[in-house]
XYZ file of C-alpha atoms in Angstrom:
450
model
C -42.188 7.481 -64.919
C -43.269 5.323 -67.876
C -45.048 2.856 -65.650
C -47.851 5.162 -64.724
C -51.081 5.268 -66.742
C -51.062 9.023 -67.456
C -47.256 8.897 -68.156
C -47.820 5.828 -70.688
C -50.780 8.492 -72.505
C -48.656 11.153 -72.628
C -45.555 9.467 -74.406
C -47.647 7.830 -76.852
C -48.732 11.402 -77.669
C -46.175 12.983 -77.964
C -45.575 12.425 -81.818
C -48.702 14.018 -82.390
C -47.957 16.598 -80.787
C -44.670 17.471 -82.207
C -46.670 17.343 -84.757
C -49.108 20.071 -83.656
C -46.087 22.397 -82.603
C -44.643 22.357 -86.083
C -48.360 23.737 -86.710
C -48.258 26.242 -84.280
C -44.540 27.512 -84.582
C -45.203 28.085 -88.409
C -47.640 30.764 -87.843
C -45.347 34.247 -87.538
C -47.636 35.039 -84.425
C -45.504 38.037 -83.430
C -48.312 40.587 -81.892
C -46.563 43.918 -84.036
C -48.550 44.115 -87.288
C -45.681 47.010 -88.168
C -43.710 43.878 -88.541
C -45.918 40.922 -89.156
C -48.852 40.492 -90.826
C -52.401 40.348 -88.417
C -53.357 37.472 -90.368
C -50.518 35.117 -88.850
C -51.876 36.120 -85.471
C -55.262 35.270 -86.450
C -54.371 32.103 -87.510
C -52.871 30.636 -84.506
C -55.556 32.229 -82.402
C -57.986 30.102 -84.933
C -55.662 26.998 -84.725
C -56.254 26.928 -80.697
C -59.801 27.707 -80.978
C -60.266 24.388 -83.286
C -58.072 22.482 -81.187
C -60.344 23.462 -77.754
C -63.318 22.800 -80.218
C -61.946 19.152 -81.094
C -61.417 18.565 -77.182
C -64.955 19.458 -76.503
C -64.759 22.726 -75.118
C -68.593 23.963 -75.319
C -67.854 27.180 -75.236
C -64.425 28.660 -77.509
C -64.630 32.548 -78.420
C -61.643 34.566 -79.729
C -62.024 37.900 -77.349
C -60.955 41.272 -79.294
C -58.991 42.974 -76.811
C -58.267 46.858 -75.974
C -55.027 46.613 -77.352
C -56.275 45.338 -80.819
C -55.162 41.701 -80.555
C -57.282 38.369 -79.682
C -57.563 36.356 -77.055
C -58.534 32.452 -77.667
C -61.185 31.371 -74.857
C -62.781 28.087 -73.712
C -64.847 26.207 -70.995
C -64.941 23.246 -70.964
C -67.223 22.134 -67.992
C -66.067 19.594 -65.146
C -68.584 17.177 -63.068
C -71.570 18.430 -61.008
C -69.723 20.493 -57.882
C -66.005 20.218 -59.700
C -63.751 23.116 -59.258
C -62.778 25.177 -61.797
C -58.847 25.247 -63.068
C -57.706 28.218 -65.677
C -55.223 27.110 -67.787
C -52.939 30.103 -69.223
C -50.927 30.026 -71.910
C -49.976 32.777 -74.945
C -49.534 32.113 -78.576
C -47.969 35.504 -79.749
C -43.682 35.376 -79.573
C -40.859 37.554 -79.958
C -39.474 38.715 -83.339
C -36.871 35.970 -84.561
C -34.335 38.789 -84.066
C -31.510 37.783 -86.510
C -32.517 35.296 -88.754
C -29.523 34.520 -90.735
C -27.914 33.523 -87.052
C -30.724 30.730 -86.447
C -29.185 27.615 -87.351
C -32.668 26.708 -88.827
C -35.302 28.820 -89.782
C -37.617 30.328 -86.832
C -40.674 29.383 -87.888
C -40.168 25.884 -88.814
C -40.175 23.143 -86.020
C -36.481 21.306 -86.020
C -35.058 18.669 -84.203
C -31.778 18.979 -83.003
C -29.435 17.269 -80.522
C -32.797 15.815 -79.157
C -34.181 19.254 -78.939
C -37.130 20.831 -81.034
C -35.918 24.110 -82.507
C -38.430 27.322 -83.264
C -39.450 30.596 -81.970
C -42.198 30.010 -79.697
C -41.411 26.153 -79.148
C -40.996 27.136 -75.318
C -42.325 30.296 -74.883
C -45.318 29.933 -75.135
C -46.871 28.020 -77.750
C -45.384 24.621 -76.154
C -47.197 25.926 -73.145
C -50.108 25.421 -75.256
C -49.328 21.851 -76.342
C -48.925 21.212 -72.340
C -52.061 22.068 -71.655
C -53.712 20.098 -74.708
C -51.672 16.874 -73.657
C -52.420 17.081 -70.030
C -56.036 17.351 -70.919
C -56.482 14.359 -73.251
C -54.058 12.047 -70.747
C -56.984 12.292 -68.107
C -59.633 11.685 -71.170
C -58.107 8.662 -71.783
C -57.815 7.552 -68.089
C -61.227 8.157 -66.423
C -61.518 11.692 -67.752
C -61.254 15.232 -66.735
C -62.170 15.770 -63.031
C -62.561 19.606 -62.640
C -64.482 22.077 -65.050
C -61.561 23.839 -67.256
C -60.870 27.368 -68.252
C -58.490 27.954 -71.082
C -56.795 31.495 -72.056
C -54.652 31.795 -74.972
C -53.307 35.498 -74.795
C -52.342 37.023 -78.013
C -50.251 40.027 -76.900
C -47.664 38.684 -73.982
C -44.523 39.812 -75.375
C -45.890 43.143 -76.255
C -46.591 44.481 -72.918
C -49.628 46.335 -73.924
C -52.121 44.659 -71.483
C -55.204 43.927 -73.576
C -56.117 40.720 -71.878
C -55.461 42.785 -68.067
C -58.252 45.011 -69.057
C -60.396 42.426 -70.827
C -60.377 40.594 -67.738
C -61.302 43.220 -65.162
C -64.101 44.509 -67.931
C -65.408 40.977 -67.530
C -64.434 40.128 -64.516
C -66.369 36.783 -64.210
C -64.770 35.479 -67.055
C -61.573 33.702 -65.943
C -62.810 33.537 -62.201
C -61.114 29.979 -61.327
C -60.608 28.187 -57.413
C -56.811 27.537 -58.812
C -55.049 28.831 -61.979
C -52.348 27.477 -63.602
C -50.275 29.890 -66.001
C -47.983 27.681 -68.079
C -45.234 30.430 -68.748
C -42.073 29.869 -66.628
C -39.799 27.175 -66.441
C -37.479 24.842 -64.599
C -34.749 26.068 -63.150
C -32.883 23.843 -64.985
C -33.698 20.677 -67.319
C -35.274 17.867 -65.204
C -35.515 19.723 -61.596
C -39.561 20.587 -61.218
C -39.782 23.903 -60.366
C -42.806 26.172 -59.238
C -42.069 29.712 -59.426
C -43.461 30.936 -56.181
C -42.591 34.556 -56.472
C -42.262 37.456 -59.072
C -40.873 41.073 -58.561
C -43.050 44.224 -59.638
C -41.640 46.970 -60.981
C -42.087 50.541 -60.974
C -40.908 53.372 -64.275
C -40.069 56.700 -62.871
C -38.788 59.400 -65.555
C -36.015 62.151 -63.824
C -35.382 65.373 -65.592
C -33.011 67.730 -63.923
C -32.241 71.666 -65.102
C -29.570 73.931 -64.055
C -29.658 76.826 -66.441
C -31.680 78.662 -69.305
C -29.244 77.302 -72.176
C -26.141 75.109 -72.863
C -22.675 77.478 -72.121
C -19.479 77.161 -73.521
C -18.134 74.929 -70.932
C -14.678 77.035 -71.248
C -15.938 80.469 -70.469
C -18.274 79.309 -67.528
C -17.271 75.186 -66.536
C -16.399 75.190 -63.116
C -18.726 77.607 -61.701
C -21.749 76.571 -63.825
C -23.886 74.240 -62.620
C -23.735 71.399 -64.912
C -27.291 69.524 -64.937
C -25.597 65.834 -66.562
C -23.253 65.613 -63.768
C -25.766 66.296 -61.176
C -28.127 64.004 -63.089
C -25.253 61.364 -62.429
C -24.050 62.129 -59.135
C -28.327 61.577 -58.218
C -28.235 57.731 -60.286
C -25.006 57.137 -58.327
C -26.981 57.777 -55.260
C -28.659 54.868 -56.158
C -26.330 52.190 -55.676
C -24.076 51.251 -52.418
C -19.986 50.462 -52.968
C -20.424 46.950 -53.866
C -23.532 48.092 -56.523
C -26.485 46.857 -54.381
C -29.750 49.102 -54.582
C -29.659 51.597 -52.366
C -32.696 53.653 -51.974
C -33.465 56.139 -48.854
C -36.354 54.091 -46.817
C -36.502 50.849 -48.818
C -35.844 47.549 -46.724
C -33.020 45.691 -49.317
C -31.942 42.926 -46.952
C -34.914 40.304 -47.234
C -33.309 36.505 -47.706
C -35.035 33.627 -50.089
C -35.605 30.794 -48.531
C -36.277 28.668 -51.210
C -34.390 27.563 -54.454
C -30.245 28.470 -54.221
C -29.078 29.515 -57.009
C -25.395 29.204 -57.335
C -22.815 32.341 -58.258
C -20.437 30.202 -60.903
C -24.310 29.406 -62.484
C -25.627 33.127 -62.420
C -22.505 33.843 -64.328
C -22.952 31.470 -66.860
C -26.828 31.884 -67.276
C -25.908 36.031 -67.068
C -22.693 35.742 -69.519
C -20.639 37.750 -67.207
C -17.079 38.895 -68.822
C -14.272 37.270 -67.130
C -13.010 39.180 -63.854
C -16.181 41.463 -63.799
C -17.385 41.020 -60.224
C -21.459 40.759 -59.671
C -22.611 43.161 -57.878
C -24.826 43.481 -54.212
C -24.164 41.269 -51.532
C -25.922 38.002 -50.015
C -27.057 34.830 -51.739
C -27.715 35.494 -55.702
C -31.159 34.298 -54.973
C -31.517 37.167 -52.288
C -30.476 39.376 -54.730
C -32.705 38.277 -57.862
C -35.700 37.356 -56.334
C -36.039 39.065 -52.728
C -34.628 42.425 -53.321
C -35.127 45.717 -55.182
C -33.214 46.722 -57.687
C -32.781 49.272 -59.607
C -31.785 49.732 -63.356
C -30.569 53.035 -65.151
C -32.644 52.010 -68.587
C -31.676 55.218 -70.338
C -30.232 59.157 -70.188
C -30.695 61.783 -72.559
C -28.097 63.603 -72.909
C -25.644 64.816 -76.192
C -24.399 61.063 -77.772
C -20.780 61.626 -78.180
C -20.233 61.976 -82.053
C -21.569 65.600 -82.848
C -21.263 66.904 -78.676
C -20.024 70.662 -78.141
C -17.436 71.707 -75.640
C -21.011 72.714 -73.814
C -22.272 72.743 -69.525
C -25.495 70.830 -69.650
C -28.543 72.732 -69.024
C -31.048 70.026 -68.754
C -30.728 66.403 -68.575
C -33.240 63.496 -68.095
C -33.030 59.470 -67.389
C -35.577 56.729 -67.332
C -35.026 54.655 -63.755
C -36.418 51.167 -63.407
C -36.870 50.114 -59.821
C -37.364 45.934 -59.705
C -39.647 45.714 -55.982
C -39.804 42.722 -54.418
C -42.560 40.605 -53.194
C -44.261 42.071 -49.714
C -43.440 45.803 -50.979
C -46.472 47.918 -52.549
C -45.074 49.242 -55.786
C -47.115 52.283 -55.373
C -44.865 52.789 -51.817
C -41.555 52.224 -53.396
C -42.521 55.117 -56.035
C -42.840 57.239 -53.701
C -39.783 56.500 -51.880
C -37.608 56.028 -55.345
C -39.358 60.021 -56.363
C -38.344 60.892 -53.048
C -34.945 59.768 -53.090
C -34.410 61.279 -56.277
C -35.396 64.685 -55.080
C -33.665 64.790 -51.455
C -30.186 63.644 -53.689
C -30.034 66.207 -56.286
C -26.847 69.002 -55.870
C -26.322 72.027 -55.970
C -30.158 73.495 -55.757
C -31.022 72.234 -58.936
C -34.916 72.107 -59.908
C -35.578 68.085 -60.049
C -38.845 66.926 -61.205
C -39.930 63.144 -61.413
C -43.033 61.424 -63.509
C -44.078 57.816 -62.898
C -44.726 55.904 -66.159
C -45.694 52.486 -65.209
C -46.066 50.164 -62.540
C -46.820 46.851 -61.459
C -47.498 44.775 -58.310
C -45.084 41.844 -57.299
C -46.681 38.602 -56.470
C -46.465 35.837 -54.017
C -47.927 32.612 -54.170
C -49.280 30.845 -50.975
C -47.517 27.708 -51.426
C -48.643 25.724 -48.119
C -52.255 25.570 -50.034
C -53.910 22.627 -51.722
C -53.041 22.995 -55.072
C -49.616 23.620 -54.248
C -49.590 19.988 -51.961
C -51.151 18.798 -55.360
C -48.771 20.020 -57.348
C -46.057 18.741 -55.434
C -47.606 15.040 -55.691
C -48.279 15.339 -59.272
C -44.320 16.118 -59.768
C -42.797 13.442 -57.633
C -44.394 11.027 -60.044
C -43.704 13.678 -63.436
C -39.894 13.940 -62.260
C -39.621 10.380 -60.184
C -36.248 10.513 -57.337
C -36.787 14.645 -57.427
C -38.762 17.106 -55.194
C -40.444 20.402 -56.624
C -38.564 23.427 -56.076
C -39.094 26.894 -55.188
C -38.005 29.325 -57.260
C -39.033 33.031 -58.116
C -38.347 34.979 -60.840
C -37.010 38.392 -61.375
C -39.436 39.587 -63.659
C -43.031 40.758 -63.760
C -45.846 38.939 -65.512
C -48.938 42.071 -64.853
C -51.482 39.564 -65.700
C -50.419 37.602 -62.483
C -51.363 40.528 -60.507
C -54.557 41.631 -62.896
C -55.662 37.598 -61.666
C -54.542 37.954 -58.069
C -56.214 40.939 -57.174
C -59.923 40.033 -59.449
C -59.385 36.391 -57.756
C -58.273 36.904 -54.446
C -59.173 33.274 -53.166
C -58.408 31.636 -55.852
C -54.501 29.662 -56.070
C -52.254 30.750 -58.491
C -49.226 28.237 -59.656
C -46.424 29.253 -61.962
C -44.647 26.394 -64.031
C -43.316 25.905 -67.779
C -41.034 24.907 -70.636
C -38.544 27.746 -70.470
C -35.669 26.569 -68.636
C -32.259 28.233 -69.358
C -31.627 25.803 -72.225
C -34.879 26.819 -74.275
C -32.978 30.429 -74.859
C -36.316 31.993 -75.062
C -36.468 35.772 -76.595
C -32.994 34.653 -78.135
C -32.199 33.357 -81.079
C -32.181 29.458 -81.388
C -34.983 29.275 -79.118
C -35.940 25.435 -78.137
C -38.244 23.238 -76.257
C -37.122 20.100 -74.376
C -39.293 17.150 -75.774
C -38.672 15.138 -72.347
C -39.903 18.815 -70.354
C -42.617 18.880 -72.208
C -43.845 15.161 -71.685
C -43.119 15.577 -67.935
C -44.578 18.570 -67.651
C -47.605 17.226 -69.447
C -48.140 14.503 -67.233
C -47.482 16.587 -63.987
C -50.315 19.179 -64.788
C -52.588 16.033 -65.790
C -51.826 14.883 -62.509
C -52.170 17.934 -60.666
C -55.575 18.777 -61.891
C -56.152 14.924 -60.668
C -55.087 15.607 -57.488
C -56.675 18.808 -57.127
C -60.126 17.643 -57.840
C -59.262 14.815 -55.174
């Protein structure tokens, strides 16, 4: 890799950069001022805004978004007629979780076994870095061929959407040709990997009631309808034999055609007990990234210190249905309400609320950018081809982009491959990811503008 220009930029950066991570990871950035204080967030939202300054971004604004927290902006514009490339990236992380079982302290940048240790090294404030070194690599070689969007999100790991509804309140903001969020990974250490594909998901809240009060389940069980077990005979309903998702009018037999991801792996990376079987059928990628699935998340019911010898009269659960790319998440509510309803025993009154939602995404990966890409990491990752992957998980600020940009190319790539342990503790960064990964998305953008 070394021989190439960019390449030879990027390496001689990258002890700067470590540098600038230690920076970054110090700030306790995580986006719950219960927890941590606002001023931590603050300052790695000002950190990035100096940094965009220093690269010569004309325009840098923190954004105060609905949900209270701060996005870091900046433009940084390309030659007359360039396209326009939004980099994404967020600088708010998980709690540290368990402190005491980090071999070294969260918030300090370590190196390790060749590894840089801190929460947030991978996810995402490296992403940040990425994006900083892939920008000054072209600088030094010729400069920066396309006009350049930067968002630094401040509330990722929260869920609570403030940059979603920044965006579509200013919708021209982050319009882009081709945006590149930096927050997935490899699929593993050294195999480039675009992640092509996410699922949506939809909430949906079940209560079911079979009586005016709680009996004495001696005097009345076996005649009394008992809402718990008709609350689990409906959330067995949910799942074939073999555990795969089964509900009433859902298509759950799509195949992936890209990436293969390997059972004795999906253990591993799942930390299945020995002699527990997975469940579903077909490929593990099938089954991850191509299919519904649904998730019992919680029940209310009596816990079992303190319950009476009692016949339920009400019980509820929270279902999570996973929905995979080419269904509409509002259509699979329907059909999960549905299936809850036409499954419940015994007459008893079933009512269903939807609590959240959001759209899966695929990518249209026989575009430009996505030819560009590809280019950019046969040189980044020499003797390797880029991958397809997808991802089980939602990212609603995907979507939120998709549907405000509708032409414009969206391509998924990052530092968090299984190794980085991100939301764990011991959460770490790959130096050599990051330096590849730096001079494939200088390249890219290259590439693109070609």
């Amino acid at each position: 890799m070394s021989s190439h220009p960019v390449a030879e930029t990027v390496a001689s950066l990258l002890p700067g950069a470590r540098a600038e991570l230690a920076e970054l990871v110090a700030f306790k950035s995580v986006a719950d001022f219960d927890q941590y204080p606002r001023s931590e967030s603050e300052g790695a939202a000002n950190w990035i805004a100096d940094a965009l300054r220093a690269e010569g971004f004309t325009d840098v604004a923190l954004l105060d978004t609905p949900d209270g927290t701060q996005s870091v902006y900046g433009y940084l514009p390309g030659p007359e007629g360039a396209k326009t490339v939004l980099l994404y990236a967020h600088y708010d992380v998980q709690p540290p979780l368990d402190e005491a079982a980090w071999a070294t302290p969260p918030f300090e940048l370590t190196e390790r076994d060749g590894r840089w240790y801190g929460r947030g090294a991978a996810d995402c404030k490296g992403g940040v870095i990425m994006h900083l070194l892939a920008l000054r690599a072209l600088k030094a070689n010729g400069g920066i061929p396309v006009s350049v969007k930067v968002i630094a999100e401040g509330s990722e790991e929260q869920g609570t959407g403030g940059l979603e509804r920044y965006a579509e309140e200013h919708p021209e903001l982050l319009a882009a040709d081709t945006i590149v969020i930096g927050d997935t990974g490899n699929f593993r250490a050294g195999l480039p990997t675009v992640t092509s594909t996410l699922r949506g998901m939809t909430l949906v809240r079940v209560q079911i009631d079979t009586l005016e009060g709680n009996l004495h389940s001696g005097q009345f069980g076996g005649a009394a309808p008992d809402a718990l077990a008709a609350l689990i005979r409906v959330l067995d309903s949910l799942r074939a034999e073999d555990g795969s998702t089964t509900v009433d009018g859902l298509a759950a037999d799509a195949a992936w055609d890209g990436l293969a991801y390997e059972e004795e792996q999906f253990r591993r990376d799942a930390k299945v007990l020995d002699g527990v079987e997975l469940i579903g059928s077909g490929a593990v990628a099938d089954r991850v990234w191509a299919r519904p699935a649904v998730t019992v998340l919680g029940i209310d019911c009596p816990p079992v210190v303190g319950a009476t010898p009692s016949v339920q009269a009400g019980a509820r659960a929270l279902v999570s249905l996973r929905v995979p790319p080419g269904v509409d998440a509002g259509e699979a509510t329907k059909l999960l309400q549905a299936h809850l309803e036409a499954h419940t025993p015994w007459g008893a009154r079933v009512s269903t609320e939807q609590i959240g939602q959001g759209q899966a995404f695929r990518a249209d990966t026989t575009s430009p950018a996505y030819q560009a890409m590809a280019d950019a990491m046969a040189v980044a990752y020499p003797g390797e081809e880029l991958q397809y992957a997808g991802q089980g998980g939602s990212i609603p600020l995907c979507n939120t982009l998709a549907a405000l940009y509708p032409q414009a190319e969206i391509l998924l790539i990052g530092l968090s491959e299984p190794e980085a342990q991100i939301h764990a503790v011991n959460e770490s960064v790959s130096p050599e990811e990051l330096e590849r990964l730096s001079v494939a998305e200088a390249l890219f953008l290259r590439n693109y503008a070609g």
